[in-house]
């Protein structure tokens, strides 16, 4: 049970990091010209990670 809590806390933290550092991460990871699409995709992915991890974490506790 503790391992699941730690796993979903890490998932939430990864999601929050994707949302706040999307521009920096897209510049480092992707080399194509249009960085706005990559930034938007990372922010959406981070939001989904944070929401899903938070809901599951809330239901486990």
CSV table of C-alpha atoms in Angstrom, one decimal:
chain,number,residue,atom,x,y,z
A,1,UNK,CA,0.0,0.0,0.0
A,2,UNK,CA,2.8,2.4,0.8
A,3,UNK,CA,4.5,1.6,-2.5
A,4,UNK,CA,1.3,2.5,-4.4
A,5,UNK,CA,1.1,5.8,-2.5
A,6,UNK,CA,4.7,6.7,-3.3
A,7,UNK,CA,4.1,5.7,-7.0
A,8,UNK,CA,1.1,8.0,-7.4
A,9,UNK,CA,2.8,10.8,-5.5
A,10,UNK,CA,5.6,10.6,-8.0
A,11,UNK,CA,3.1,10.6,-10.9
A,12,UNK,CA,1.5,13.8,-9.5
A,13,UNK,CA,5.0,15.4,-9.1
A,14,UNK,CA,5.9,14.5,-12.7
A,15,UNK,CA,2.6,16.0,-13.9
A,16,UNK,CA,3.2,19.2,-12.1
A,17,UNK,CA,6.8,19.4,-13.4
A,18,UNK,CA,5.5,18.9,-17.0
A,19,UNK,CA,3.0,21.8,-16.5
A,20,UNK,CA,5.5,24.3,-15.1
A,21,UNK,CA,8.6,23.4,-17.1
A,22,UNK,CA,7.0,22.5,-20.4
A,23,UNK,CA,8.8,25.2,-22.4
A,24,UNK,CA,12.2,24.2,-21.0
A,25,UNK,CA,11.5,20.5,-21.5
A,26,UNK,CA,10.3,20.9,-25.0
A,27,UNK,CA,13.4,22.9,-25.9
A,28,UNK,CA,15.7,20.2,-24.5
A,29,UNK,CA,13.8,17.1,-25.8
A,30,UNK,CA,12.6,18.2,-29.2
A,31,UNK,CA,14.5,19.9,-32.0
A,32,UNK,CA,11.9,20.9,-34.5
A,33,UNK,CA,10.8,24.5,-35.2
A,34,UNK,CA,7.4,24.7,-33.7
A,35,UNK,CA,7.9,24.6,-29.9
A,36,UNK,CA,4.4,25.8,-29.1
A,37,UNK,CA,2.7,22.6,-30.1
A,38,UNK,CA,5.2,20.5,-28.0
A,39,UNK,CA,4.7,22.9,-25.1
A,40,UNK,CA,1.0,22.5,-25.3
A,41,UNK,CA,1.2,18.8,-25.5
A,42,UNK,CA,3.5,18.6,-22.5
A,43,UNK,CA,1.2,20.8,-20.5
A,44,UNK,CA,-1.9,18.7,-21.3
A,45,UNK,CA,0.0,15.5,-20.5
A,46,UNK,CA,1.2,16.9,-17.2
A,47,UNK,CA,-2.3,18.1,-16.3
A,48,UNK,CA,-3.7,14.6,-17.0
A,49,UNK,CA,-0.9,12.9,-15.0
A,50,UNK,CA,-1.5,15.2,-12.0
A,51,UNK,CA,-5.3,14.7,-12.1
A,52,UNK,CA,-5.2,11.0,-12.6
A,53,UNK,CA,-2.5,10.5,-9.9
A,54,UNK,CA,-4.4,12.8,-7.5
A,55,UNK,CA,-7.7,11.0,-7.9
A,56,UNK,CA,-6.2,7.6,-7.5
A,57,UNK,CA,-4.1,8.8,-4.5
A,58,UNK,CA,-7.2,10.2,-2.9
A,59,UNK,CA,-9.1,7.0,-3.4
A,60,UNK,CA,-6.3,4.9,-1.9
A,61,UNK,CA,-6.1,7.0,1.3
